[in-house]
XYZ file of C-alpha atoms in Angstrom:
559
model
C 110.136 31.692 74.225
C 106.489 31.496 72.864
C 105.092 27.812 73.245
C 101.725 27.704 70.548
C 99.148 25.889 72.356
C 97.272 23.933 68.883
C 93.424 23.842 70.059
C 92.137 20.913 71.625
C 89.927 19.885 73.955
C 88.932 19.071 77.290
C 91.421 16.883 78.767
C 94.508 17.308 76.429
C 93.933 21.370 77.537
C 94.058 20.334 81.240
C 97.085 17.763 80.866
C 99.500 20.442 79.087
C 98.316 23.059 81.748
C 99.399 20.491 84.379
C 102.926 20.062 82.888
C 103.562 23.700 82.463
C 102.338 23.993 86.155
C 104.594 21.200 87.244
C 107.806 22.905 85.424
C 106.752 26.189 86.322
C 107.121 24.761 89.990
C 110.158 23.153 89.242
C 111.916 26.091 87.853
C 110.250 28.777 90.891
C 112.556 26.247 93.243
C 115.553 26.690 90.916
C 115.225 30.361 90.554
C 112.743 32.650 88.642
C 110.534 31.673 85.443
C 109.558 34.816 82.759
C 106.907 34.760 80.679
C 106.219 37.108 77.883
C 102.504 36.776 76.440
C 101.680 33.601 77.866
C 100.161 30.706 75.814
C 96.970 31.138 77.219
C 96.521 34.151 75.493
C 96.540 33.012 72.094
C 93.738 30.274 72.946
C 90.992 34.114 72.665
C 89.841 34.830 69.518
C 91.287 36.787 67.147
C 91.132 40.448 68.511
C 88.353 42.476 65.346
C 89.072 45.948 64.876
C 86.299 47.033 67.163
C 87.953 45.467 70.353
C 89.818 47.124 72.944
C 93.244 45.709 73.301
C 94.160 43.163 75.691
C 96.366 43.049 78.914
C 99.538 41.377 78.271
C 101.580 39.522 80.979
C 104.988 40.706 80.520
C 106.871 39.125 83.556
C 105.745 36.994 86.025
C 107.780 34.064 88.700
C 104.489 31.898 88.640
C 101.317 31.540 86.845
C 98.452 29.192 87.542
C 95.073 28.516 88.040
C 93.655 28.104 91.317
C 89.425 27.459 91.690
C 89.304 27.654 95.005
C 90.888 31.396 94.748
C 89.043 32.588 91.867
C 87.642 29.821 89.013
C 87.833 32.847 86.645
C 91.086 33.833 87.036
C 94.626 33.233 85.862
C 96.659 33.893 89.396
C 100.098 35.768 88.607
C 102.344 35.720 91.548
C 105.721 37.144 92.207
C 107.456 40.225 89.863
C 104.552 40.443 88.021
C 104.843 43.420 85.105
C 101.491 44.017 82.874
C 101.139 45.953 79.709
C 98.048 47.909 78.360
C 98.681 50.544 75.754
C 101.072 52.796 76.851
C 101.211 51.495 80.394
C 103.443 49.295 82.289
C 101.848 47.799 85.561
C 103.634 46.229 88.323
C 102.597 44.365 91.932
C 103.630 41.456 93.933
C 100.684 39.152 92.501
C 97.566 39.589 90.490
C 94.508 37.646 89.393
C 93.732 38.468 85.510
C 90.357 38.068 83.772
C 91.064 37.445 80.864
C 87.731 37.651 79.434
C 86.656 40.715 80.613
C 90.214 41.971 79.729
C 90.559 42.921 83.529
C 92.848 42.521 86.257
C 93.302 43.204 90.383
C 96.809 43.856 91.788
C 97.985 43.462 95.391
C 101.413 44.650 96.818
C 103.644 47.284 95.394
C 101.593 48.234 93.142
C 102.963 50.964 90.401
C 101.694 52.192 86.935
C 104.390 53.604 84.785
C 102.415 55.811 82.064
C 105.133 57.327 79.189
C 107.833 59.452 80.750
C 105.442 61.529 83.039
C 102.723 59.612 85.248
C 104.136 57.365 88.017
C 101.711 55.847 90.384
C 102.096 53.497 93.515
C 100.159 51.810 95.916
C 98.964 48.570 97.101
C 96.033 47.540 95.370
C 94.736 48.492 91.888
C 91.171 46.615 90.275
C 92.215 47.980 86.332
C 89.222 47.765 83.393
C 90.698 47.036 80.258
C 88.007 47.685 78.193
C 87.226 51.288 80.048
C 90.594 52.206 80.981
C 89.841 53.016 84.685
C 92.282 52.028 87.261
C 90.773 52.101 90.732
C 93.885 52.429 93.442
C 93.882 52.229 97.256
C 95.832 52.148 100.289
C 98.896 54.760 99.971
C 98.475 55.734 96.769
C 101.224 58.163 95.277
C 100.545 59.800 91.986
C 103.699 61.598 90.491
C 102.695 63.727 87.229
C 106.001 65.956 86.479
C 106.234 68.239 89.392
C 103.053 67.700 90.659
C 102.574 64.556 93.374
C 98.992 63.114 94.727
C 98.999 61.424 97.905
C 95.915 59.451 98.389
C 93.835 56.341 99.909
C 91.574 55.813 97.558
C 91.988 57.295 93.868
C 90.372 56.823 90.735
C 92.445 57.073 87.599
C 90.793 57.381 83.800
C 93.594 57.042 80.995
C 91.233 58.018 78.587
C 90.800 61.675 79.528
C 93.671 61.733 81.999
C 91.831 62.271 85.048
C 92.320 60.848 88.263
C 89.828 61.589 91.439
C 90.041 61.077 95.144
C 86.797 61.218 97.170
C 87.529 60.478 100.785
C 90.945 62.995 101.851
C 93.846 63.582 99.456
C 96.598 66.379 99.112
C 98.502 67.468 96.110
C 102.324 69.175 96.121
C 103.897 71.034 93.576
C 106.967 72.840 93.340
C 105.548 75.808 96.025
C 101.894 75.142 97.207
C 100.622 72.015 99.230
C 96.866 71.371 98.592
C 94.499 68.988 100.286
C 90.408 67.949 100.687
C 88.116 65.468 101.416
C 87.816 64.997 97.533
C 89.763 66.851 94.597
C 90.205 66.391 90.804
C 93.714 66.624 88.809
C 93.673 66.619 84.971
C 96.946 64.988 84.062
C 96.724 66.348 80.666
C 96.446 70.238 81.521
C 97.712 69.885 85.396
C 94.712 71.418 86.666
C 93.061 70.684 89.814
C 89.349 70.983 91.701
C 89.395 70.584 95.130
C 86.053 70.549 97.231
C 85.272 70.079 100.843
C 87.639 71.414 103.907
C 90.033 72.667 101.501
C 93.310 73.983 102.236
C 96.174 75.244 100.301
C 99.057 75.747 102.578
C 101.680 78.545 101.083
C 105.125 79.517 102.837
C 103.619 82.744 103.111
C 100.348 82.211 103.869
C 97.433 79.049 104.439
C 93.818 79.645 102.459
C 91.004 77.812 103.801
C 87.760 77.370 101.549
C 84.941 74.797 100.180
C 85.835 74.264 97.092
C 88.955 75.491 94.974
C 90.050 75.723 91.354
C 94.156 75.357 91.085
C 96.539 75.337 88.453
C 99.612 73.655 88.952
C 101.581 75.504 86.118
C 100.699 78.836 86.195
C 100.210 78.297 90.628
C 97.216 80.064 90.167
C 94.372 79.642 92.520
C 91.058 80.472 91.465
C 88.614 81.309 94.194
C 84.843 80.103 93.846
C 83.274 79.630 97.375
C 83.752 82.027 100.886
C 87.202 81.713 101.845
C 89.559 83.044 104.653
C 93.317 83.518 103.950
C 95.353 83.597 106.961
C 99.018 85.292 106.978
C 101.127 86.842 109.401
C 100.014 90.231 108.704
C 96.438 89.513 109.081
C 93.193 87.715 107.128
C 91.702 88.231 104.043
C 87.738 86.902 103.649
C 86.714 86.762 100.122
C 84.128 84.456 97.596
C 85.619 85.244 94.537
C 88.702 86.190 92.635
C 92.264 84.485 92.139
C 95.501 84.738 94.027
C 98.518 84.221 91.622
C 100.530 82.380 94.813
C 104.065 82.438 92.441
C 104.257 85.960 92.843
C 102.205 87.008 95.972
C 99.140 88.965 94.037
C 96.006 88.593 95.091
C 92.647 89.540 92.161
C 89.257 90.063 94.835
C 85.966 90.401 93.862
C 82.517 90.539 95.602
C 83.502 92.672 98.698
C 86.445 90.998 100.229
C 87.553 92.082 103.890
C 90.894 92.433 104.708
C 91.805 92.749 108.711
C 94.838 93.148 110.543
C 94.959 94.290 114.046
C 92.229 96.794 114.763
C 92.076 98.007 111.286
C 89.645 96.067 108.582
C 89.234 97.367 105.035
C 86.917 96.538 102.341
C 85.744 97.523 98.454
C 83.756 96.054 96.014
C 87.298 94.802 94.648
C 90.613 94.726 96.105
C 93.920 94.083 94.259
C 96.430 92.740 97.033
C 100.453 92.582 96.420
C 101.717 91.169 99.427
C 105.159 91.433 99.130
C 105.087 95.098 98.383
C 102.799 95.116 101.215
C 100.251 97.269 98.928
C 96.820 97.195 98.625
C 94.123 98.922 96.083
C 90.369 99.038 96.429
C 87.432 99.885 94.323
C 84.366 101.294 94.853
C 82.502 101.877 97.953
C 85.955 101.351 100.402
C 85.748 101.268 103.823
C 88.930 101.215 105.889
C 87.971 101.269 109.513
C 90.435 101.514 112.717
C 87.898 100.607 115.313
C 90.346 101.219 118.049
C 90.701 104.786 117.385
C 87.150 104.923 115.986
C 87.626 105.895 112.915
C 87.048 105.131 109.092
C 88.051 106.087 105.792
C 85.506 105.901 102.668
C 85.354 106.481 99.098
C 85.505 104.912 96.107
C 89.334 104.537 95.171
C 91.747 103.692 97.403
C 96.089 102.647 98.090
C 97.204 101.720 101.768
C 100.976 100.663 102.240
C 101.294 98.065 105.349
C 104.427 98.551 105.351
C 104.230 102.229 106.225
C 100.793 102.498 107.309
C 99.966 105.174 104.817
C 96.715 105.318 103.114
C 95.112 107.513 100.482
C 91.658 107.636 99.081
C 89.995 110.068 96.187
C 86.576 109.694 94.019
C 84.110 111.090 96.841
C 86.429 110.034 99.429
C 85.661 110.907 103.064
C 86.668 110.513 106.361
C 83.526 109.410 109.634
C 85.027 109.697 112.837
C 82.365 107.574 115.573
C 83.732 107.902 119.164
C 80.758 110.062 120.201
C 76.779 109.943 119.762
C 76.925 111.509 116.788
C 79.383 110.585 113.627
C 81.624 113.172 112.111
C 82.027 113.200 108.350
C 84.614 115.350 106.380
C 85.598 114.775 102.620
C 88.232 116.616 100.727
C 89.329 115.510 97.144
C 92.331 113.980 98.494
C 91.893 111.822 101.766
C 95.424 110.587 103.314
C 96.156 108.571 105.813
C 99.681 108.692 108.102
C 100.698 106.598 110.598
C 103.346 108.659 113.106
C 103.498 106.019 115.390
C 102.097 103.449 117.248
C 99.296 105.197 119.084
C 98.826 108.145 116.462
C 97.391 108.376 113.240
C 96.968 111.274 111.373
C 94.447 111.680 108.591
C 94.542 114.620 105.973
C 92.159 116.066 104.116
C 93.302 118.132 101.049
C 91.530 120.135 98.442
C 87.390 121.431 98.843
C 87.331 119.682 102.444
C 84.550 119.661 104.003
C 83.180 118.680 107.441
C 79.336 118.159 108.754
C 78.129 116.754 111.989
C 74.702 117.548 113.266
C 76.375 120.083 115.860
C 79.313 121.554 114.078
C 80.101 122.100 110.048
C 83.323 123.018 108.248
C 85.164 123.791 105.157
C 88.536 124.683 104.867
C 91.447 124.515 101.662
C 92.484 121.137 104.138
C 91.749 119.832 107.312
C 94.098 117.585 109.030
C 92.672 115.117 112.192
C 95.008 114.000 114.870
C 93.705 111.030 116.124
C 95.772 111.082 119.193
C 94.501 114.287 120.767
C 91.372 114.173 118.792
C 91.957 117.611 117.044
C 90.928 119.034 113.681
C 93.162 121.181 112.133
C 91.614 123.523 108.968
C 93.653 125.612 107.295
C 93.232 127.957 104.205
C 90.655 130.387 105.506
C 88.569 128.258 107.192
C 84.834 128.440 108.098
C 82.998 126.948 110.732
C 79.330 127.246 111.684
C 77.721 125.418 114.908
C 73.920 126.608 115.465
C 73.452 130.415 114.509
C 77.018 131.427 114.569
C 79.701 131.173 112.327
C 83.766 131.482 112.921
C 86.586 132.233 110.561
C 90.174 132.981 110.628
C 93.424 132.018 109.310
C 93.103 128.797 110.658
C 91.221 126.907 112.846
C 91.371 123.862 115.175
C 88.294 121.671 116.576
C 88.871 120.028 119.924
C 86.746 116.818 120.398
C 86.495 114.987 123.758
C 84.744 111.351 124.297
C 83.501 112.208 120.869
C 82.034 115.755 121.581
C 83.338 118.781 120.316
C 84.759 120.546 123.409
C 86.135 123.819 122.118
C 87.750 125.388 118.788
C 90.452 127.642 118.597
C 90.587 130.029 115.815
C 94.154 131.836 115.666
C 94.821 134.988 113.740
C 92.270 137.335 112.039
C 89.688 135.342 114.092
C 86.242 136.382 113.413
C 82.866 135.297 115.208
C 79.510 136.349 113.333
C 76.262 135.247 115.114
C 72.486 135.775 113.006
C 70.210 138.230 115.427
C 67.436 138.184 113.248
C 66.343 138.258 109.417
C 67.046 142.075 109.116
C 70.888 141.760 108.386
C 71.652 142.584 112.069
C 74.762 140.396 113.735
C 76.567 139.787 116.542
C 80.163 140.247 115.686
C 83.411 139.701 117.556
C 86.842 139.690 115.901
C 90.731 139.686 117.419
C 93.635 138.190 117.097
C 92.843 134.181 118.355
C 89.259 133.594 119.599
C 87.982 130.595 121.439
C 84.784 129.058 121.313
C 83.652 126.385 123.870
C 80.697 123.953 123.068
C 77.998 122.560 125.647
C 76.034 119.310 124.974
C 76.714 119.895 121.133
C 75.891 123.976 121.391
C 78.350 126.275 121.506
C 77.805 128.304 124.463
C 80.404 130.784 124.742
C 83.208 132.689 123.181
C 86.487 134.008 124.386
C 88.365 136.736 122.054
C 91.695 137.647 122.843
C 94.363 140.518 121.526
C 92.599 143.863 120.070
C 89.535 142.631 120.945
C 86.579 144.267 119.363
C 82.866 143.430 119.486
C 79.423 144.486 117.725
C 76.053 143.333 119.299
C 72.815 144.012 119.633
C 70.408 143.923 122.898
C 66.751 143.178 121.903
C 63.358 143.278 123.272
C 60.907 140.309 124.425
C 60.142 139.193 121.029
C 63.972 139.175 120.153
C 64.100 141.934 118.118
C 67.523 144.482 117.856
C 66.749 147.372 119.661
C 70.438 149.138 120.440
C 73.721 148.175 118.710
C 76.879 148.313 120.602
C 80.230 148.542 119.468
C 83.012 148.361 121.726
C 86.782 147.485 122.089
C 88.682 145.873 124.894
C 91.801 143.617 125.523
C 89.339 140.323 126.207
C 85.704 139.899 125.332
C 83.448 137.356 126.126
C 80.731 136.586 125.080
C 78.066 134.107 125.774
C 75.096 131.932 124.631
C 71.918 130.656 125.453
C 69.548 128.288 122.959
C 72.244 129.529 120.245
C 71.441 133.365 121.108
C 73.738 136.112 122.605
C 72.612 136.071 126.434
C 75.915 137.946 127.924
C 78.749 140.322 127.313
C 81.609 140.812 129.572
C 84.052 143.475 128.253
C 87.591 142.845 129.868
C 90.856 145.606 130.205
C 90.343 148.768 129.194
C 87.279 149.613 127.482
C 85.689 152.064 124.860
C 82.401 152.160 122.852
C 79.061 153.280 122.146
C 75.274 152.559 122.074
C 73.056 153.335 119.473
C 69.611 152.619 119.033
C 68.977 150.672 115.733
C 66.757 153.169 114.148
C 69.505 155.885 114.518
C 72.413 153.080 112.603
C 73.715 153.885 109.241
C 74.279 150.521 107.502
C 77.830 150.647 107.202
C 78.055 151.038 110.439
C 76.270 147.322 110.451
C 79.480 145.507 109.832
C 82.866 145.429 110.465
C 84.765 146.447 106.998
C 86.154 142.541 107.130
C 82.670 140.827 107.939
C 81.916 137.291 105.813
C 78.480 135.861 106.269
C 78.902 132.905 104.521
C 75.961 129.997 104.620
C 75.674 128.921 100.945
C 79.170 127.244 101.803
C 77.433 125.520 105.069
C 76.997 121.842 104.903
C 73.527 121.072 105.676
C 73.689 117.446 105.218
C 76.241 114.457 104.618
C 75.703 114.657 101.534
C 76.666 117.728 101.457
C 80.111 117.243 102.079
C 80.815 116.233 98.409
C 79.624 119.445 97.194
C 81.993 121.825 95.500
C 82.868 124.893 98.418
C 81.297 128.036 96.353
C 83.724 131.283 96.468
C 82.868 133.805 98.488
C 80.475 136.393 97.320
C 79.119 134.284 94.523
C 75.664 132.424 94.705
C 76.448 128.629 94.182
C 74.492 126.254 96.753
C 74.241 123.583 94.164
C 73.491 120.128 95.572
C 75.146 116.764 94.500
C 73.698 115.487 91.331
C 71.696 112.451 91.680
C 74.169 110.094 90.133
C 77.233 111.959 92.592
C 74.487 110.860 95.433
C 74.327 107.024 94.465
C 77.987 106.824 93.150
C 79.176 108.216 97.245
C 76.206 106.515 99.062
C 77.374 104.609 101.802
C 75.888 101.430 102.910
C 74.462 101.033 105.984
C 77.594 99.947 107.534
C 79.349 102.446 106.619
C 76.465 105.059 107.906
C 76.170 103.264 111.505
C 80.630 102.049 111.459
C 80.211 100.846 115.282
């Protein structure tokens, strides 16, 4: 019951206050005294319209002053229960400033805010007149789903914000989130976290500076170099957001994603990791630096689950094992994974191959990267110094990253410039082999109806007698990319004409292709539509195809 205190002075205030003392004291050995909006606080003025409103005491065992405590202070101890506003405040004991419409609570400490903020901890200092409730020592903040754990927290009622600034962590229903200090909105369930952040996922743990997180939505948006760390590998990123409900991952500003000996990279990458698919854009690199190799381009889809790959938009393929980096493109570049040691990688529509000793094109090329062989099919061209090969298809040997030898099978063809006066060194049959030297091809085995055209020349290498001749094997070899030796095997038959005496269709073979506006004559190159045969196109890349497939230097040196 409400006791009015009529005001008076000086000692009648101090006698009343010692016999409500005295029976408080009396009653505390009895059993518990209540006391809703004590007496005291009618003695303030009348609260004006601009005032904040005041803490009321609620509950309390036993309430007194004490001047050698506090000479300011009304001292509240045992099941104390404070209201301000909306709030109910609880703690073992309290000293209340009434003045400054302020308070300090100590032991079991807990804020009950509406039907959705619980907090608890040991001590609270709470401002009235600002709202601010500063909480230490095992502080628990329960908002919905959402729970704080803290030492030291700072919690504003008036927006709804509450801050820790030396370690905290906050849970949710999937994602556990701590830092050295972090922000959470109560009134949109948004949090900042900054400094050794981590969110720990059941799928995955990120690890950053500084993180934006929504509770609700579980959406984490990335603002500072991170590294995400799963089973399957780590992603490093500085920008983008990973939507950790459902697994998908949004990556901007070059992210890297490695697993094993394989690290890929794009100027974006969308990431779904529990289809185990991933899609980059523009500029990609997906490197395997175990078997020394890398796709490019600027699209790209690789399956983890499968390990298949696929790349278009100036896509290309470098192979690195040797000195010198091999480059083929093809509209479509795929990626297979047979097994665990072999990977093959496809090239399929205008591909296209250059390397500073060897150049291709083909319909599609296919690389084994166990054996290290190049497979072109869909009458296939390839040119290394002065000589070019065709055939139904063809397949490039490399070794320690040198080409070692190519086998051409069926309808194989060898052409080989003597000079500027349409003379050339021809050799055709059914497979033919040519074997490479330091980078030059230096000789050339044709087997099955063998048949040969060549020329000898003088000192200043100029045709002076063509021969034309047939055997089972020929073989023919090279020297500083000229013909330097013959050597007819089997049965034999032919002829020797001087040049002068030569019709010119007796020049070629009725089959011969000399094909060099199709040559690649650069990287470049390689993106350049194939021209058909017997038409004049050796257009070059445009200037904006040139900067769209540049690659970075990286990309142009991938060890």
């Amino acid at each position: 019951m409400r006791v009015p205190v009529p005001r008076v002075v000086g000692g009648v205030v101090l006698l009343l206050l010692s016999l409500i003392i005295a029976q408080a004291n009396n009653h505390s050995r009895r059993g518990s005294v209540s006391y809703t909006r004590p007496a005291m606080a009618d003695t303030l003025p009348p609260k004006s319209n601009g005032d904040k409103e005041r803490i009321f005491i609620e509950n309390v065992n036993v309430w007194r002053y004490d001047q050698a405590i506090d000479s300011f202070a009304q001292i509240l101890v045992g099941r104390v229960v404070l209201r301000h506003n909306d709030a109910t405040m609880y703690c073992d004991s309290a000293k209340l400033y009434q003045v400054q419409n302020r308070f300090e609570g100590y032991g079991s400490v807990k804020i009950v805010q509406g039907d959705s903020i619980t907090i608890t901890c040991e001590y609270i200092d709470y401002d009235g007149m600002t709202l601010l409730a500063r909480l230490r020592d095992y502080v628990v903040m329960q908002h919905r789903d959402n729970t704080l754990y803290t030492d030291s927290l700072d919690y504003n009622r008036v927006n709804g914000l509450g801050y820790y600034f030396d370690s905290g962590s906050i849970t949710d229903t999937l994602n556990v989130l701590s830092s050295i200090y972090g922000e959470y909105d109560t009134k949109t369930s948004k949090a900042v976290f900054t400094n050794e952040v981590v969110l720990e996922n059941p799928n995955f743990t990120l690890y950053t500076d500084r993180l934006n997180y929504d509770t609700e939505s579980k959406l984490a948006d990335i603002v500072s170099p991170s590294r995400i760390v799963g089973d399957s590998g780590v992603i490093y990123t500085s920008r983008g957001t990973y939507d950790t409900a459902n697994d998908l991952a949004y990556l901007m500003n070059r992210p890297v994603m490695e697993s094993g000996n394989r690290r890929m990279t794009g100027d974006s990458i969308f990431y779904d990791r529990t289809a185990q698919r991933v899609e980059m854009y523009g500029h990609i690199n997906m490197k395997d630096t175990a078997e020394q190799v890398a796709l490019a381009g600027n699209f790209a889809v690789y399956h983890e689950d499968i390990g298949y790959g696929m790349a278009r938009d100036s896509a290309y393929l470098m192979e690195f094992s040797g000195e010198d980096t091999l480059y083929m493109h093809a509209l479509l570049m795929e990626l297979i994974k047979v097994d665990s040691v072999t990977n093959l990688f496809k090239g399929l529509g205008n591909a296209r191959i250059y390397r500073a000793d060897v150049q291709a094109v083909a319909d599609s090329i296919i690389y084994n990267s166990a054996d290290s062989v190049m497979n072109s099919y869909g009458t296939p061209f390839v040119w290394s110094g002065a000589s070019q090969v065709t055939g139904d298809s063809i397949s490039l040997y490399l070794r320690d990253g040198a080409m070692d030898y190519a086998h051409i099978r069926e309808n194989a063809y060898l052409s080989n410039q003597v000079d500027d006066m349409d003379h050339y060194n021809q050799m055709r049959g059914r497979e033919v082999l040519a074997y490479f030297t330091e980078s030059q091809m230096d000789s050339v085995w044709t087997k099955g109806n063998a048949e040969v055209i060549y020329y000898n020349t003088n000192i200043d290498s100029i045709a002076t007698e063509h021969i034309k001749a047939q055997s089972s094997e020929i073989l023919m070899q090279f020297k500083e990319q000229e013909l330097y030796k013959v050597l007819l095997n089997g049965r034999t038959v032919g002829t020797v004409t001087p040049v002068i005496l030569i019709d010119e269709t007796q020049l070629y073979y009725p089959d011969f292709v000399w094909f060099p506006e199709a040559r690649p004559v650069s990287f470049l190159d390689i993106f350049r539509k194939t021209p058909v045969r017997g038409t004049s196109d050796p257009a070059q890349p445009s200037v904006a195809q040139q900067a769209a497939v540049a690659p970075t230097e990286h990309e142009l040196s991938p060890r």
